[in-house]
Short mmCIF file of C-alpha atoms and ligand atoms in Angstrom, two decimals:
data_model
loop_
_atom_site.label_atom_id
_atom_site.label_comp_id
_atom_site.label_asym_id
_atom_site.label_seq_id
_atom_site.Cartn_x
_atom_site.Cartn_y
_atom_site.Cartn_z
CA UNK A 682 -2.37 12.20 19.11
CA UNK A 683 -2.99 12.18 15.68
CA UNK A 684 -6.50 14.05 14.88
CA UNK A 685 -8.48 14.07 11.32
CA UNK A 686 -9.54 16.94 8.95
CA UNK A 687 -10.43 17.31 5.78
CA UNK A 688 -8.01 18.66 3.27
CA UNK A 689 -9.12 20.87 0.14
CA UNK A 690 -9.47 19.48 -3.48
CA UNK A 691 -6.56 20.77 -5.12
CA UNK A 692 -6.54 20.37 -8.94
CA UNK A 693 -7.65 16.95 -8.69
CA UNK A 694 -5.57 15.92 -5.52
CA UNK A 695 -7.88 13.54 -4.30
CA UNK A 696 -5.26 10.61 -4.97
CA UNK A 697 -2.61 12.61 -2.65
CA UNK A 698 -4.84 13.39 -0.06
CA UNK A 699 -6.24 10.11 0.39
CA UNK A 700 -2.31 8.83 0.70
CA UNK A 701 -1.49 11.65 3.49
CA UNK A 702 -4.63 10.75 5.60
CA UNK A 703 -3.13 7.16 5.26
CA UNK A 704 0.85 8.92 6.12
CA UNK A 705 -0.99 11.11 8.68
CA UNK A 706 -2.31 7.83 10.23
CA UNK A 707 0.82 6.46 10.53
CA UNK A 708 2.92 7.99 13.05
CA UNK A 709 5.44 5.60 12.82
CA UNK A 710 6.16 7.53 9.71
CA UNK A 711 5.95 11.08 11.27
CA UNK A 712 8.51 9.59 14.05
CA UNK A 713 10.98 8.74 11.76
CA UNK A 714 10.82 11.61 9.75
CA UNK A 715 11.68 13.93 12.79
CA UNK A 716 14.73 12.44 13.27
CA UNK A 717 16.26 13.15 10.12
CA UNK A 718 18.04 16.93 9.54
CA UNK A 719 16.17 17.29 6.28
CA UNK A 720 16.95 21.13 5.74
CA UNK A 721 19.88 21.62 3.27
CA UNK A 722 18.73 18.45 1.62
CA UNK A 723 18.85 20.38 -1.89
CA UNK A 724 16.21 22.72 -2.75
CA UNK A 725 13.32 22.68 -0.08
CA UNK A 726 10.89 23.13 -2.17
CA UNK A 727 11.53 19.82 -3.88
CA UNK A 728 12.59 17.36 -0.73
CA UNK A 729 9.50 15.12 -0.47
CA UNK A 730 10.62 13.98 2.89
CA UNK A 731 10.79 17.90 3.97
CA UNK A 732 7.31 18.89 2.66
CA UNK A 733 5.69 15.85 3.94
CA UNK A 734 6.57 16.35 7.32
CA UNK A 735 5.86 19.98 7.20
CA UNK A 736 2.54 18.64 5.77
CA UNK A 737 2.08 16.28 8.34
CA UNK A 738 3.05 18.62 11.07
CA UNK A 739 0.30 20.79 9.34
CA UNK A 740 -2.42 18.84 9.44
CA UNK A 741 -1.74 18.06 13.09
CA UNK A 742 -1.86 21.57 14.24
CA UNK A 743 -4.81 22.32 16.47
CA UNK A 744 -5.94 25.19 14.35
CA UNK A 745 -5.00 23.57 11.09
CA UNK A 746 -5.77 25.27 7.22
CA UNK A 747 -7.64 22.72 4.97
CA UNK A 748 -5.22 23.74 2.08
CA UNK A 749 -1.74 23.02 4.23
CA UNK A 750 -0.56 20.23 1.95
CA UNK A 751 0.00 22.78 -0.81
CA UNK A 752 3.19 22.51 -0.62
CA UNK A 753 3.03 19.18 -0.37
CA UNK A 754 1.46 18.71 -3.68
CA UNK A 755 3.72 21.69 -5.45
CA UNK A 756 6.34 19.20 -4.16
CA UNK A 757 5.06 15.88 -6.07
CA UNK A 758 4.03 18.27 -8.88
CA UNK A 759 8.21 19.10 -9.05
CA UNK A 760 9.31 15.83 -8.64
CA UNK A 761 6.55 14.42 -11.61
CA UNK A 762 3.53 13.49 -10.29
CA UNK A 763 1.76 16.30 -12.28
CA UNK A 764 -1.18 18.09 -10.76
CA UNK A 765 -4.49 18.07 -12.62
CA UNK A 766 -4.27 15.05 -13.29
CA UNK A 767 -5.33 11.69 -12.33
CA UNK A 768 -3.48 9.45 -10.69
CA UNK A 769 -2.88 5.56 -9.56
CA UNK A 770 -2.88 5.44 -5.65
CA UNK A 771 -0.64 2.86 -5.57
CA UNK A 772 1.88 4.45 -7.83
CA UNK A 773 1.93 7.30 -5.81
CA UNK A 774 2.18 5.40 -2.84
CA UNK A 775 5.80 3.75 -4.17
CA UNK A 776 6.81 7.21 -5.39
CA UNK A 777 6.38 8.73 -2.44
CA UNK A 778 8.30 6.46 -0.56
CA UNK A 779 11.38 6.16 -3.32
CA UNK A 780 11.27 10.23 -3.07
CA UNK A 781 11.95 9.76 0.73
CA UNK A 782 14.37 7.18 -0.02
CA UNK A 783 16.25 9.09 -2.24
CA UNK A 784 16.16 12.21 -1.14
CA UNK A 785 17.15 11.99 2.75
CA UNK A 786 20.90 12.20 3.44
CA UNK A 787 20.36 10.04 6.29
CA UNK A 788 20.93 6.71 4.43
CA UNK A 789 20.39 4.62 7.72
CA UNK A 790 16.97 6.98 8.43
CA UNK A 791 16.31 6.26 4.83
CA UNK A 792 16.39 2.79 5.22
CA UNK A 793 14.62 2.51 8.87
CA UNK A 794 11.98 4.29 6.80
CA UNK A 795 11.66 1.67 3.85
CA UNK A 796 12.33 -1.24 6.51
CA UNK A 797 8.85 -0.08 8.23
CA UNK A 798 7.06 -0.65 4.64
CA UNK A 799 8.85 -3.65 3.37
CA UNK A 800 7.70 -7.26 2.58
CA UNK A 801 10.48 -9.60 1.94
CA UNK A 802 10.33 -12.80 -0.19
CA UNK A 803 12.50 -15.69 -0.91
CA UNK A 804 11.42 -17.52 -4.61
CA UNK A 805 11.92 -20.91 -6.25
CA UNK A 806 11.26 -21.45 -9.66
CA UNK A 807 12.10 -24.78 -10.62
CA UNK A 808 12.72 -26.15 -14.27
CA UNK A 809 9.58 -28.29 -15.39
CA UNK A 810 11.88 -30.11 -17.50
CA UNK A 811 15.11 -31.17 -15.18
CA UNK A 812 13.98 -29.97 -12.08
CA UNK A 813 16.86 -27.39 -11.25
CA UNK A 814 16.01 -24.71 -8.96
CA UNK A 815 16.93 -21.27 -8.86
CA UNK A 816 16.42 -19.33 -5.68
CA UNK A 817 15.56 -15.76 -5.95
CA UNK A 818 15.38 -12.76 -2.95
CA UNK A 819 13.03 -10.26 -3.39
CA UNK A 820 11.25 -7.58 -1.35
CA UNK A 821 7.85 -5.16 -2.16
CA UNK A 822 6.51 -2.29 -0.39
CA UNK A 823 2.93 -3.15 -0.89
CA UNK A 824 1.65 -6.69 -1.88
CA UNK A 825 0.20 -6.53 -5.01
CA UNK A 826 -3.07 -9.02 -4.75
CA UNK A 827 -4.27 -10.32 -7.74
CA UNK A 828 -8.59 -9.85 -7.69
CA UNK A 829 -11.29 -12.19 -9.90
CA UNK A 830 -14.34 -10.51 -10.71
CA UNK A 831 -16.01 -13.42 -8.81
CA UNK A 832 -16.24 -12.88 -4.83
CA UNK A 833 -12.85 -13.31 -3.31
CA UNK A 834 -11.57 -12.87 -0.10
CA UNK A 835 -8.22 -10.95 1.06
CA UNK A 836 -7.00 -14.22 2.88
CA UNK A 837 -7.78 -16.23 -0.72
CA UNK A 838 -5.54 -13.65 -2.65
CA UNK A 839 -3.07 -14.25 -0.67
CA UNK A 840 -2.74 -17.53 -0.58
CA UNK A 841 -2.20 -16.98 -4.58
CA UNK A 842 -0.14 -14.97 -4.65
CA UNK A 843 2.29 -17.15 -2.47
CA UNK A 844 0.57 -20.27 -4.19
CA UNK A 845 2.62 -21.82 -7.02
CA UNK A 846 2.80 -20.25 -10.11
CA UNK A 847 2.97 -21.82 -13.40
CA UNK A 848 5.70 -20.21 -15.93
CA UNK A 849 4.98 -21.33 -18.97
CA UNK A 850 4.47 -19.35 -23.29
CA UNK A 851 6.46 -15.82 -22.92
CA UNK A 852 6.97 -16.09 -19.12
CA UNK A 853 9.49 -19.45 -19.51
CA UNK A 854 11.85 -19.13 -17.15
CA UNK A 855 15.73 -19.37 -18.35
CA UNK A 856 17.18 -22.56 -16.84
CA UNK A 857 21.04 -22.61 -16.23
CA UNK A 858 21.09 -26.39 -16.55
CA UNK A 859 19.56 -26.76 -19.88
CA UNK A 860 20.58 -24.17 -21.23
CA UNK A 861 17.51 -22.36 -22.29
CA UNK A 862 14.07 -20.77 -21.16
CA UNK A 863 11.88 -23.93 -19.95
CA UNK A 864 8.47 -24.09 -18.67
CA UNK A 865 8.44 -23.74 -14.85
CA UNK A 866 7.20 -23.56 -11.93
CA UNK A 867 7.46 -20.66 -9.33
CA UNK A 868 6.70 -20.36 -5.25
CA UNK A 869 7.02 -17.36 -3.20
CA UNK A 870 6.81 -17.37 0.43
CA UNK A 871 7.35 -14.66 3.17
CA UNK A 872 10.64 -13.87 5.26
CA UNK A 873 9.72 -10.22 6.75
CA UNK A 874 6.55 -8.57 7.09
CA UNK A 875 6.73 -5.34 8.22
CA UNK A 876 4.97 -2.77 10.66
CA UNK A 877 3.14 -1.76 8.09
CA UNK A 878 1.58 -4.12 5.82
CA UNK A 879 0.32 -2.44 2.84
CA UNK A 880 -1.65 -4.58 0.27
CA UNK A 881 -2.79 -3.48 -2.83
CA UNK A 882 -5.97 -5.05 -4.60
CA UNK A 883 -5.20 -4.89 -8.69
CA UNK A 884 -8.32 -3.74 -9.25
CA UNK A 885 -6.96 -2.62 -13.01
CA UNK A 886 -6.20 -4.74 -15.70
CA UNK A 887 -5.17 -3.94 -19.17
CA UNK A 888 -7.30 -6.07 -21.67
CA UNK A 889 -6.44 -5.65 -25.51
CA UNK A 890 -4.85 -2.20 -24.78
CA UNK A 891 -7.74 -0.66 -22.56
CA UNK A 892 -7.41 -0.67 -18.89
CA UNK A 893 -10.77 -1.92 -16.96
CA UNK A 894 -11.85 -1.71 -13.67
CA UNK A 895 -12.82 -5.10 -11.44
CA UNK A 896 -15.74 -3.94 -9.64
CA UNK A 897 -16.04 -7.82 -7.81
CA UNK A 898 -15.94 -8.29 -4.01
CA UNK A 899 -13.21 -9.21 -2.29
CA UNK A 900 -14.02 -9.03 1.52
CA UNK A 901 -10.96 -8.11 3.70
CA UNK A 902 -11.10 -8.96 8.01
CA UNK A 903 -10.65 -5.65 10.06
CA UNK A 904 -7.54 -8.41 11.96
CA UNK A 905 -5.23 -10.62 9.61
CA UNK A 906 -2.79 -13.38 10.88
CA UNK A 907 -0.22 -14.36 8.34
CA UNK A 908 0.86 -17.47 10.11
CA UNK A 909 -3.29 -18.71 9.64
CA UNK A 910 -3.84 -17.43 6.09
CA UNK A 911 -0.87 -19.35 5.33
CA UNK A 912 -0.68 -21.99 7.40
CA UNK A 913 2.68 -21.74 8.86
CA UNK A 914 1.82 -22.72 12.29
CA UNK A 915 5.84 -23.39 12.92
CA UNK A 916 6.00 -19.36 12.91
CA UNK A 917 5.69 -17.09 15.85
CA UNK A 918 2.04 -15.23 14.94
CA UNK A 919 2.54 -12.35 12.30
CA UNK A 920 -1.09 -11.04 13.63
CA UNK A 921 -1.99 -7.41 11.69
CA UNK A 922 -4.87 -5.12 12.52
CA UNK A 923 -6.29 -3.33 9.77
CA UNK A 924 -6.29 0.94 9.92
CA UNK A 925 -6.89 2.71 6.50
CA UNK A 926 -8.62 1.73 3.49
CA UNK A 927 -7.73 3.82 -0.04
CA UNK A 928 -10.61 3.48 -1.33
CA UNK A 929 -11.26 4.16 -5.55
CA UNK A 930 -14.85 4.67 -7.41
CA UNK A 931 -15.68 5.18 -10.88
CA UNK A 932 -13.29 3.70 -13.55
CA UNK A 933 -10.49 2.89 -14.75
CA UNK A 934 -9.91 6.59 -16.43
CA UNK A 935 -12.18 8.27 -14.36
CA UNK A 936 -12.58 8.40 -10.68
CA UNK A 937 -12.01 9.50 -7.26
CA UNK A 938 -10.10 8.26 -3.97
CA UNK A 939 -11.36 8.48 -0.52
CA UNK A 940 -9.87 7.12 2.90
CA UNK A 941 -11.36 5.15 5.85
CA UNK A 942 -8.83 5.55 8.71
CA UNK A 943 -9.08 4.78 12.83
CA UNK A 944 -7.77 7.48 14.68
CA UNK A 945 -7.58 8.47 18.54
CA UNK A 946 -7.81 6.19 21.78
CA UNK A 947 -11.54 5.02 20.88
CA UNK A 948 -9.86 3.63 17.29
CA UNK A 949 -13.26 4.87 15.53
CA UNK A 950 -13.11 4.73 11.93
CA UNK A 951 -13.82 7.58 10.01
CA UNK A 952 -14.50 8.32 6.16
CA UNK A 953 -12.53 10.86 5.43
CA UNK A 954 -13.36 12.14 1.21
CA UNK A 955 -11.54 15.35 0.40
CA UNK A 956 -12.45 18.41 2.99
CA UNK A 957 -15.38 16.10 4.54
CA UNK A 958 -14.72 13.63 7.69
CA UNK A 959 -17.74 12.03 8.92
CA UNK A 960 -17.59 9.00 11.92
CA UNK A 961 -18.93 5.77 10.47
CA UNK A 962 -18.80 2.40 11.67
CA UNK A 963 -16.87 -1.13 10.65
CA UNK A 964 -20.20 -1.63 8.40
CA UNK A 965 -19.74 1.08 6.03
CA UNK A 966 -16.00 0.24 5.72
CA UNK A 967 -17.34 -2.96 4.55
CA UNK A 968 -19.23 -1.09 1.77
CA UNK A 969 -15.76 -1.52 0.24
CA UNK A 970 -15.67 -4.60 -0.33
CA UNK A 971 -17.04 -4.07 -4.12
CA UNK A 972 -19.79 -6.17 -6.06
CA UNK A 973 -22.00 -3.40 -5.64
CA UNK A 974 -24.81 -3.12 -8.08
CA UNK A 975 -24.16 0.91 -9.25
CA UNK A 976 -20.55 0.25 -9.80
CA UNK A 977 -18.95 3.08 -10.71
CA UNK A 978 -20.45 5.40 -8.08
CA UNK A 979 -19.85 3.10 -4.88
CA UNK A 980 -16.29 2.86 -4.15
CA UNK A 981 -14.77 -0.16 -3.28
CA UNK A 982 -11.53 -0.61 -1.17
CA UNK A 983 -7.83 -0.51 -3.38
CA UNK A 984 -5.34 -0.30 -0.93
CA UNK A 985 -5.14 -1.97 2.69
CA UNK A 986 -2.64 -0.94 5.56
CA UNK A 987 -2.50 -2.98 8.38
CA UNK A 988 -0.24 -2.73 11.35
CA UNK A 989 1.73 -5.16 12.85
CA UNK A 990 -0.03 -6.00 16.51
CA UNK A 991 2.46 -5.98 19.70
CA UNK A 992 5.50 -5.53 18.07
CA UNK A 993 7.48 -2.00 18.50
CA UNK A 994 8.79 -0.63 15.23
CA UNK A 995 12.62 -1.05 15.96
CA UNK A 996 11.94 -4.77 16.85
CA UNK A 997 13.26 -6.96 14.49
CA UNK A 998 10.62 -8.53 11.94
CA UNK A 999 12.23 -11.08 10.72
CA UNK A 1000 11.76 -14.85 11.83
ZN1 ZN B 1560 16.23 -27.25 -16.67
#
């Protein structure tokens, strides 16, 4: 059973040690990962797969260090997420998982792997001008939500972001019946969620150049079920339950992760920032939710993972 401890501040890891709580908490991950025959896999010291699950292993020991994802980090420092500096959870997130992806010879472990993170899509953009439609596949490994510095909900981003999308300036879409980029219009909708459903709230946006930090609320249920949010009431229930939250303060250049994660049988939540783990309660996770009056010292939530309810991890997702 997984357990929680704190891991030490290593030139400015806070962004990777957030993420491995999150990995830590997902033992789905851990699983799959002990499959694979990672050593030989090139040099050790640079398989991401191999250091996480030594890091992993690590920081389930019952007489664990603080500082056993060294390693870990030295890893991601080789492979070019540089220490000492500050990163972009969500980047680090992908990274992560394309390192694992990569770097496993296993290319059916490799994929089980990806398959347990992945959102697929089907598109439609249709011409504005003659109607023609051009059907696109695509897949994500977190959903990338769209915030407004007005209160929002998680259930209302999502509905955008599978809302339809007008196409029009510089993002005219090329049209294969006229001929030439046309204003259009585009619709996404879900074909697979996965185990885990990761979401990530784009609290950044680059305006004129500078990147600034949406501080708004945007309230997120500790349960989400797909089929409601989007009203697909055809589809059997795609009902999640939420169990980390990355969560970012300060700004947009300057700031610093922490994780709220549910761990053991009782499924308490804990806040987990750096080396300290204190017990808190669904409240304070709410604290997350943003619009806070000091806001760049109150953190508010940036990344979401949610796991599937019911539904084992080699069942098949899609519908
Ligand atoms: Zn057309």
């Amino acid at each position: 059973m997984h357990s929680t401890g704190g891991l030490l501040n290593l030139d400015l890891s806070c962004c990777a040690n957030a993420l491995l709580q999150t990995f830590s908490a997902t033992p789905e991950l851990l699983d799959h990962l002990e499959k694979a025959d990672l050593c030989g896999d090139g040099e050790e010291s640079c398989n991401v797969p191999l250091q996480l699950r030594k890091a992993l292993h690590a920081m389930n020991a019952d007489v664990r260090s603080s500082g056993c994802h060294r390693d870990f980090l030295r890893c991601l420092h080789r492979n070019g997420i540089c220490r000492s500096v500050q990163h972009d959870a969500d980047e680090v997130f992908h990274s992560t998982l394309n390192f694992i992806h990569q770097q496993m010879r296993d290319r059916a472990l490799a994929q089980e792997i990806r398959d347990l993170y992945t959102i697929g899509m089907k598109g439609k953009i249709e011409c504005s001008a003659c109607t023609h439609c051009t059907d696109l596949s695509s897949y994500v490994l977190s959903l990338p939500l769209a915030v407004q510095e007005c209160p929002d909900s998680l259930e209302n981003c999502v509905r955008r972001f599978f809302g339809r999308e007008d196409l029009s300036d510089g993002d005219r879409f090329y049209c294969e019946r006229c001929g030439e980029k046309q204003p259009s219009s585009q619709t996404f909708r879900p074909v697979s969620l996965p185990q885990i459903l990761t979401i990530h709230l784009k609290r950044f946006r680059n305006v004129r150049g500078f990147t600034e930090k949406l501080h708004g609320t945007v309230s997120f249920p500790p349960t989400l079920d797909f089929t409601d949010v989007l009203q697909m009431s055809d589809q059997v229930p795609w009902q999640y339950e939420l169990y980390a939250v990355v969560a970012h303060a300060g700004t947009a250049t300057f700031g610093h992760y922490t994780t709220y994660i549910r761990y053991g049988e009782s499924q308490a939540w804990c806040h987990v920032d750096d080396m300290h783990v204190r017990r808190v309660q669904w409240e304070d996770v709410k604290s997350t939710f943003g619009g806070h009056r000091c806001r760049f010292m109150c953190a508010t939530a940036y990344m979401l993972l949610y796991r599937r309810r019911g539904v084992s991890s080699t069942e098949k997702n899609n519908i």
